Amino acid sequence: MTNNAFTCGWVALMGPPNAGKSTLLNHYLGQKVAIVSPRPQTTRNQITGILSDKDSQVIFLDTPGIHQLRGKMNRMMLQSAWQAMESADALGIILDADLYARRPEYLDKDIAPLREPIAAEKRPVFIIANKVDLLGDKSRLLPLLETLHALWPAAEIFPVSALTGNGLPALLTSIKKALPEGEAQFPDDQLSTLPMRFMAAEIVREKLFLSLRQEVPYTTAVDIESWEEDVERAHVTIHAVIYVGRPSHKAMVIGHAGQNIKQVGQSARKEIAALLDRKVHLELWVKVKENWIDDAGFLHALGLGAQ
């Protein structure tokens, strides 16, 4: 990179589930483009986030968590993550530093799929030790950093907090320096390549994840059946279907006297209206589709898998 050269490139954000990839992306963009929840497997698709300034354009690819679970949906999610890795100019490997400082025995299992591919990488690699804000005693971080350096000696390691922003400016500076010179690939006011219908479905799914018990969100999917815009009234009517894998899950999504789905709909409608900057009427239905997580055609229809 020469002085004052404009850089532009793709950065794949990868790592185990719940490491904070989507939180980091949203913090850099200053706006939520990827949904966030405490549940594993929240991100199911590649999410593109575009960060532009006067000297660079960084195109982030937020990916599903790298895991070793079985099933067609899991395989398609992994396919999406590995595809993002292949197309990137640089790689950001995000790890839960708080978890591994407390439970170092979890590290080997969680990074097993990434260990050899990252060690063999010739492209720039950034190891992002996230959630350091949760570490009261920062000295507990040192053994983890030493282990990561031994695993991937060629990579740069950054302790950060995607939630508070601590360490993110230094990380971004290094990422920009590592990207190739080139013109911007997107307008400087564009934050993502995601269609609004997809983002609306993701917002509904996020609210479901936040409202449901641990076992239900994994077998929950959202599909926008219809989207009608009234330009003159600045109004959008959205009909969305929530798919669940079992009849018992349908009852849990709806809740007692319909209270849960009502709250999900109200919360999602407000966020979608803010995103679209117009009034929104949101209708939600719940349907049972058993074994949908192993239905390849249905999964493709939801947009999962390689793009």
Tab-separated table of C-alpha atoms in Angstrom:
chain	number	residue	atom	x	y	z
A	1	MET	CA	0.000	0.000	0.000
A	2	THR	CA	1.409	3.372	-1.039
A	3	ASN	CA	0.867	6.578	0.892
A	4	ASN	CA	-2.620	8.072	0.459
A	5	ALA	CA	-3.744	5.122	-1.711
A	6	PHE	CA	-7.409	4.134	-1.520
A	7	THR	CA	-7.889	0.563	-0.335
A	8	CYS	CA	-10.884	-1.678	-0.833
A	9	GLY	CA	-11.378	-5.315	0.026
A	10	TRP	CA	-13.437	-8.075	1.591
A	11	VAL	CA	-12.956	-9.284	5.163
A	12	ALA	CA	-14.565	-12.551	6.280
A	13	LEU	CA	-15.553	-12.536	9.950
A	14	MET	CA	-15.367	-16.138	11.138
A	15	GLY	CA	-15.295	-18.034	14.397
A	16	PRO	CA	-17.312	-20.275	16.704
A	17	PRO	CA	-20.980	-19.488	17.434
A	18	ASN	CA	-21.700	-16.674	19.903
A	19	ALA	CA	-18.229	-15.161	19.636
A	20	GLY	CA	-19.598	-11.698	18.765
A	21	LYS	CA	-19.140	-11.455	14.989
A	22	SER	CA	-22.454	-9.688	14.393
A	23	THR	CA	-21.945	-7.326	17.338
A	24	LEU	CA	-18.565	-6.297	15.945
A	25	LEU	CA	-20.007	-5.688	12.484
A	26	ASN	CA	-22.878	-3.600	13.836
A	27	HIS	CA	-20.502	-1.531	15.976
A	28	TYR	CA	-18.296	-0.657	13.009
A	29	LEU	CA	-21.263	0.326	10.852
A	30	GLY	CA	-22.994	2.281	13.610
A	31	GLN	CA	-26.241	0.563	12.652
A	32	LYS	CA	-27.664	-2.903	13.041
A	33	VAL	CA	-27.443	-4.917	9.836
A	34	ALA	CA	-26.972	-8.298	11.545
A	35	ILE	CA	-29.299	-9.573	14.238
A	36	VAL	CA	-27.860	-10.379	17.655
A	37	SER	CA	-29.016	-12.698	20.428
A	38	PRO	CA	-27.474	-14.813	23.184
A	39	ARG	CA	-28.575	-17.970	21.319
A	40	PRO	CA	-26.166	-20.115	19.282
A	41	GLN	CA	-26.589	-20.154	15.489
A	42	THR	CA	-28.275	-16.740	15.354
A	43	THR	CA	-26.521	-15.869	12.080
A	44	ARG	CA	-27.528	-18.335	9.351
A	45	ASN	CA	-26.540	-16.464	6.191
A	46	GLN	CA	-23.662	-14.369	4.941
A	47	ILE	CA	-24.357	-10.798	6.028
A	48	THR	CA	-22.551	-8.078	4.099
A	49	GLY	CA	-21.657	-4.851	5.885
A	50	ILE	CA	-19.955	-1.987	4.054
A	51	LEU	CA	-17.800	0.544	5.903
A	52	SER	CA	-16.668	3.478	3.775
A	53	ASP	CA	-14.532	6.505	4.550
A	54	LYS	CA	-12.260	8.898	2.667
A	55	ASP	CA	-9.380	6.453	2.247
A	56	SER	CA	-10.917	2.983	2.243
A	57	GLN	CA	-13.912	0.737	1.823
A	58	VAL	CA	-14.000	-2.355	4.025
A	59	ILE	CA	-16.591	-4.939	3.000
A	60	PHE	CA	-17.242	-7.254	5.920
A	61	LEU	CA	-18.803	-10.681	5.523
A	62	ASP	CA	-20.433	-11.793	8.765
A	63	THR	CA	-20.737	-15.578	8.619
A	64	PRO	CA	-22.537	-18.376	10.493
A	65	GLY	CA	-20.554	-19.765	13.400
A	66	ILE	CA	-18.075	-22.511	12.563
A	67	HIS	CA	-19.228	-25.628	14.389
A	68	GLN	CA	-19.212	-29.417	14.153
A	69	LEU	CA	-22.954	-30.079	14.391
A	70	ARG	CA	-24.683	-32.362	11.897
A	71	GLY	CA	-27.775	-31.891	9.764
A	72	LYS	CA	-28.529	-30.272	6.408
A	73	MET	CA	-29.066	-26.773	7.785
A	74	ASN	CA	-25.762	-26.926	9.657
A	75	ARG	CA	-23.949	-28.145	6.542
A	76	MET	CA	-25.429	-25.332	4.474
A	77	MET	CA	-24.478	-22.768	7.110
A	78	LEU	CA	-20.912	-24.058	7.126
A	79	GLN	CA	-20.848	-23.989	3.342
A	80	SER	CA	-21.781	-20.312	3.482
A	81	ALA	CA	-19.010	-19.574	5.986
A	82	TRP	CA	-16.307	-21.408	4.046
A	83	GLN	CA	-17.412	-19.721	0.818
A	84	ALA	CA	-16.959	-16.333	2.470
A	85	MET	CA	-13.476	-17.361	3.550
A	86	GLU	CA	-12.537	-18.323	-0.015
A	87	SER	CA	-13.639	-14.984	-1.464
A	88	ALA	CA	-12.063	-12.695	1.156
A	89	ASP	CA	-8.923	-10.576	0.974
A	90	ALA	CA	-8.379	-10.887	4.736
A	91	LEU	CA	-9.758	-12.972	7.577
A	92	GLY	CA	-10.959	-11.927	11.007
A	93	ILE	CA	-11.200	-14.850	13.428
A	94	ILE	CA	-13.392	-13.809	16.367
A	95	LEU	CA	-13.106	-15.734	19.628
A	96	ASP	CA	-14.827	-15.410	22.994
A	97	ALA	CA	-11.849	-14.411	25.168
A	98	ASP	CA	-13.916	-14.383	28.351
A	99	LEU	CA	-15.098	-17.956	27.793
A	100	TYR	CA	-11.631	-19.326	27.029
A	101	ALA	CA	-10.024	-17.439	29.906
A	102	ARG	CA	-12.525	-19.116	32.241
A	103	ARG	CA	-12.678	-22.479	30.472
A	104	PRO	CA	-9.470	-22.946	28.434
A	105	GLU	CA	-10.413	-26.567	27.716
A	106	TYR	CA	-13.178	-25.330	25.365
A	107	LEU	CA	-10.726	-23.639	23.009
A	108	ASP	CA	-9.318	-26.725	21.280
A	109	LYS	CA	-12.748	-28.098	20.403
A	110	ASP	CA	-14.150	-24.771	19.228
A	111	ILE	CA	-11.258	-23.893	16.924
A	112	ALA	CA	-10.612	-27.430	15.658
A	113	PRO	CA	-12.176	-26.762	12.208
A	114	LEU	CA	-10.163	-23.530	11.866
A	115	ARG	CA	-6.800	-24.582	13.276
A	116	GLU	CA	-5.136	-25.963	10.139
A	117	PRO	CA	-6.830	-23.741	7.507
A	118	ILE	CA	-5.777	-20.586	9.361
A	119	ALA	CA	-2.250	-21.880	10.004
A	120	ALA	CA	-1.834	-22.423	6.246
A	121	GLU	CA	-3.199	-18.990	5.269
A	122	LYS	CA	-1.074	-16.607	3.193
A	123	ARG	CA	-3.627	-13.794	3.368
A	124	PRO	CA	-3.688	-11.354	6.308
A	125	VAL	CA	-5.271	-12.935	9.387
A	126	PHE	CA	-6.513	-11.043	12.446
A	127	ILE	CA	-7.241	-13.007	15.604
A	128	ILE	CA	-9.855	-10.988	17.495
A	129	ALA	CA	-10.082	-11.907	21.181
A	130	ASN	CA	-13.511	-10.465	21.924
A	131	LYS	CA	-15.490	-9.790	25.137
A	132	VAL	CA	-12.512	-8.547	27.157
A	133	ASP	CA	-14.942	-6.186	28.904
A	134	LEU	CA	-16.236	-9.225	30.805
A	135	LEU	CA	-12.800	-9.978	32.253
A	136	GLY	CA	-12.463	-8.319	35.639
A	137	ASP	CA	-8.873	-9.472	35.973
A	138	LYS	CA	-7.202	-8.737	32.629
A	139	SER	CA	-4.155	-10.806	33.601
A	140	ARG	CA	-6.309	-13.887	32.960
A	141	LEU	CA	-6.179	-12.951	29.284
A	142	LEU	CA	-2.404	-13.435	28.967
A	143	PRO	CA	-2.322	-17.276	28.821
A	144	LEU	CA	-4.983	-17.220	26.096
A	145	LEU	CA	-3.046	-14.672	24.024
A	146	GLU	CA	0.099	-16.767	24.357
A	147	THR	CA	-1.784	-19.865	23.223
A	148	LEU	CA	-3.263	-18.072	20.225
A	149	HIS	CA	0.152	-16.718	19.224
A	150	ALA	CA	1.613	-20.223	19.399
A	151	LEU	CA	-1.229	-21.575	17.262
A	152	TRP	CA	-1.072	-18.855	14.606
A	153	PRO	CA	2.278	-17.035	14.883
A	154	ALA	CA	1.819	-15.141	11.591
A	155	ALA	CA	-1.502	-13.593	12.614
A	156	GLU	CA	-2.039	-10.269	14.354
A	157	ILE	CA	-3.883	-10.596	17.655
A	158	PHE	CA	-6.239	-7.921	18.993
A	159	PRO	CA	-7.989	-8.031	22.388
A	160	VAL	CA	-11.251	-6.101	21.905
A	161	SER	CA	-14.765	-5.562	23.140
A	162	ALA	CA	-17.231	-5.428	20.260
A	163	LEU	CA	-19.858	-4.296	22.759
A	164	THR	CA	-18.001	-1.248	24.132
A	165	GLY	CA	-15.732	-0.602	21.149
A	166	ASN	CA	-12.538	-1.016	23.147
A	167	GLY	CA	-9.701	-2.008	20.790
A	168	LEU	CA	-11.776	-1.714	17.616
A	169	PRO	CA	-10.103	1.442	16.193
A	170	ALA	CA	-6.646	-0.191	16.265
A	171	LEU	CA	-8.045	-3.343	14.667
A	172	LEU	CA	-9.706	-1.357	11.887
A	173	THR	CA	-6.512	0.553	11.173
A	174	SER	CA	-4.614	-2.709	10.682
A	175	ILE	CA	-7.378	-4.177	8.521
A	176	LYS	CA	-7.326	-1.146	6.213
A	177	LYS	CA	-3.553	-1.384	5.818
A	178	ALA	CA	-3.860	-5.042	4.846
A	179	LEU	CA	-6.404	-4.519	2.060
A	180	PRO	CA	-5.399	-4.162	-1.597
A	181	GLU	CA	-5.396	-0.853	-3.381
A	182	GLY	CA	-8.465	-0.319	-5.520
A	183	GLU	CA	-11.594	1.697	-6.133
A	184	ALA	CA	-14.690	1.394	-3.972
A	185	GLN	CA	-17.067	-1.357	-5.064
A	186	PHE	CA	-20.196	0.203	-3.538
A	187	PRO	CA	-21.588	3.740	-3.104
A	188	ASP	CA	-20.173	5.356	0.022
A	189	ASP	CA	-23.644	5.666	1.615
A	190	GLN	CA	-24.524	1.972	1.188
A	191	LEU	CA	-24.258	-0.101	4.378
A	192	SER	CA	-25.264	-3.530	3.108
A	193	THR	CA	-26.304	-5.563	0.077
A	194	LEU	CA	-29.195	-7.165	1.962
A	195	PRO	CA	-32.738	-6.786	0.553
A	196	MET	CA	-35.215	-5.101	2.878
A	197	ARG	CA	-37.437	-8.200	2.877
A	198	PHE	CA	-34.550	-10.268	4.215
A	199	MET	CA	-33.757	-7.705	6.902
A	200	ALA	CA	-37.407	-7.571	7.988
A	201	ALA	CA	-37.507	-11.368	8.307
A	202	GLU	CA	-34.288	-11.296	10.317
A	203	ILE	CA	-35.708	-8.681	12.691
A	204	VAL	CA	-38.741	-10.880	13.372
A	205	ARG	CA	-36.453	-13.873	13.932
A	206	GLU	CA	-34.294	-11.885	16.346
A	207	LYS	CA	-37.333	-10.950	18.442
A	208	LEU	CA	-38.357	-14.609	18.488
A	209	PHE	CA	-34.891	-15.678	19.616
A	210	LEU	CA	-35.001	-13.189	22.453
A	211	SER	CA	-38.449	-14.290	23.606
A	212	LEU	CA	-38.199	-18.077	23.429
A	213	ARG	CA	-36.650	-20.835	25.486
A	214	GLN	CA	-33.267	-22.252	24.633
A	215	GLU	CA	-34.417	-25.192	22.485
A	216	VAL	CA	-37.028	-23.451	20.333
A	217	PRO	CA	-35.171	-20.769	18.311
A	218	TYR	CA	-33.017	-23.306	16.435
A	219	THR	CA	-36.132	-24.818	14.841
A	220	THR	CA	-37.696	-21.437	14.045
A	221	ALA	CA	-37.561	-19.732	10.645
A	222	VAL	CA	-39.247	-16.645	9.208
A	223	ASP	CA	-40.365	-16.095	5.632
A	224	ILE	CA	-41.928	-12.936	4.188
A	225	GLU	CA	-44.957	-14.100	2.190
A	226	SER	CA	-46.060	-10.705	0.919
A	227	TRP	CA	-44.809	-7.118	0.917
A	228	GLU	CA	-47.146	-4.373	-0.258
A	229	GLU	CA	-46.007	-0.758	-0.455
A	230	ASP	CA	-48.309	2.249	-0.574
A	231	VAL	CA	-45.967	4.992	-1.746
A	232	GLU	CA	-48.478	7.817	-1.377
A	233	ARG	CA	-49.243	6.936	2.247
A	234	ALA	CA	-45.619	5.949	3.031
A	235	HIS	CA	-46.996	2.679	4.358
A	236	VAL	CA	-45.894	-0.961	4.050
A	237	THR	CA	-48.001	-4.037	4.785
A	238	ILE	CA	-45.938	-7.132	5.540
A	239	HIS	CA	-47.250	-10.669	5.958
A	240	ALA	CA	-44.701	-13.023	7.522
A	241	VAL	CA	-44.859	-16.715	8.361
A	242	ILE	CA	-43.016	-18.144	11.344
A	243	TYR	CA	-42.152	-21.799	10.759
A	244	VAL	CA	-41.584	-24.141	13.688
A	245	GLY	CA	-40.576	-27.787	13.743
A	246	ARG	CA	-43.105	-29.129	16.246
A	247	PRO	CA	-46.742	-28.453	17.249
A	248	SER	CA	-45.600	-27.839	20.833
A	249	HIS	CA	-43.268	-25.105	19.588
A	250	LYS	CA	-46.170	-23.397	17.825
A	251	ALA	CA	-47.931	-23.004	21.157
A	252	MET	CA	-44.761	-21.596	22.719
A	253	VAL	CA	-44.286	-19.059	19.907
A	254	ILE	CA	-47.894	-17.899	20.214
A	255	GLY	CA	-47.797	-17.835	24.007
A	256	HIS	CA	-50.615	-17.715	26.511
A	257	ALA	CA	-53.586	-15.922	24.964
A	258	GLY	CA	-51.322	-14.899	22.076
A	259	GLN	CA	-49.195	-12.649	24.261
A	260	ASN	CA	-45.768	-13.784	23.023
A	261	ILE	CA	-46.448	-13.416	19.318
A	262	LYS	CA	-48.161	-10.094	20.005
A	263	GLN	CA	-45.065	-8.769	21.782
A	264	VAL	CA	-42.782	-10.141	19.068
A	265	GLY	CA	-44.890	-8.444	16.408
A	266	GLN	CA	-44.985	-5.102	18.210
A	267	SER	CA	-41.243	-5.050	18.824
A	268	ALA	CA	-40.407	-6.159	15.273
A	269	ARG	CA	-42.839	-3.692	13.700
A	270	LYS	CA	-41.217	-0.743	15.486
A	271	GLU	CA	-37.743	-1.735	14.363
A	272	ILE	CA	-38.808	-2.425	10.775
A	273	ALA	CA	-40.618	0.925	10.631
A	274	ALA	CA	-37.461	2.691	11.820
A	275	LEU	CA	-35.414	0.826	9.216
A	276	LEU	CA	-37.789	1.715	6.370
A	277	ASP	CA	-38.626	5.191	7.708
A	278	ARG	CA	-42.326	4.662	7.110
A	279	LYS	CA	-45.381	3.184	8.784
A	280	VAL	CA	-45.558	-0.602	8.878
A	281	HIS	CA	-48.433	-3.011	9.359
A	282	LEU	CA	-46.999	-6.422	10.273
A	283	GLU	CA	-49.060	-9.607	10.306
A	284	LEU	CA	-47.529	-12.799	11.721
A	285	TRP	CA	-48.713	-16.377	11.314
A	286	VAL	CA	-47.226	-19.536	12.801
A	287	LYS	CA	-47.063	-22.774	10.807
A	288	VAL	CA	-45.703	-26.195	11.707
A	289	LYS	CA	-43.291	-27.662	9.163
A	290	GLU	CA	-41.768	-30.743	10.683
A	291	ASN	CA	-38.134	-31.525	9.865
A	292	TRP	CA	-37.713	-28.321	7.867
A	293	ILE	CA	-34.105	-28.060	9.035
A	294	ASP	CA	-33.380	-31.142	6.868
A	295	ASP	CA	-35.424	-30.019	3.838
A	296	ALA	CA	-32.823	-28.811	1.331
A	297	GLY	CA	-35.372	-27.172	-0.981
A	298	PHE	CA	-36.993	-25.252	1.862
A	299	LEU	CA	-33.594	-24.181	3.215
A	300	HIS	CA	-32.567	-22.866	-0.210
A	301	ALA	CA	-35.865	-20.981	-0.421
A	302	LEU	CA	-34.944	-19.284	2.880
A	303	GLY	CA	-31.634	-18.195	1.338
A	304	LEU	CA	-29.362	-20.562	3.241
A	305	GLY	CA	-26.250	-22.074	1.694
A	306	ALA	CA	-23.699	-20.780	-0.755
A	307	GLN	CA	-24.618	-17.626	-2.622
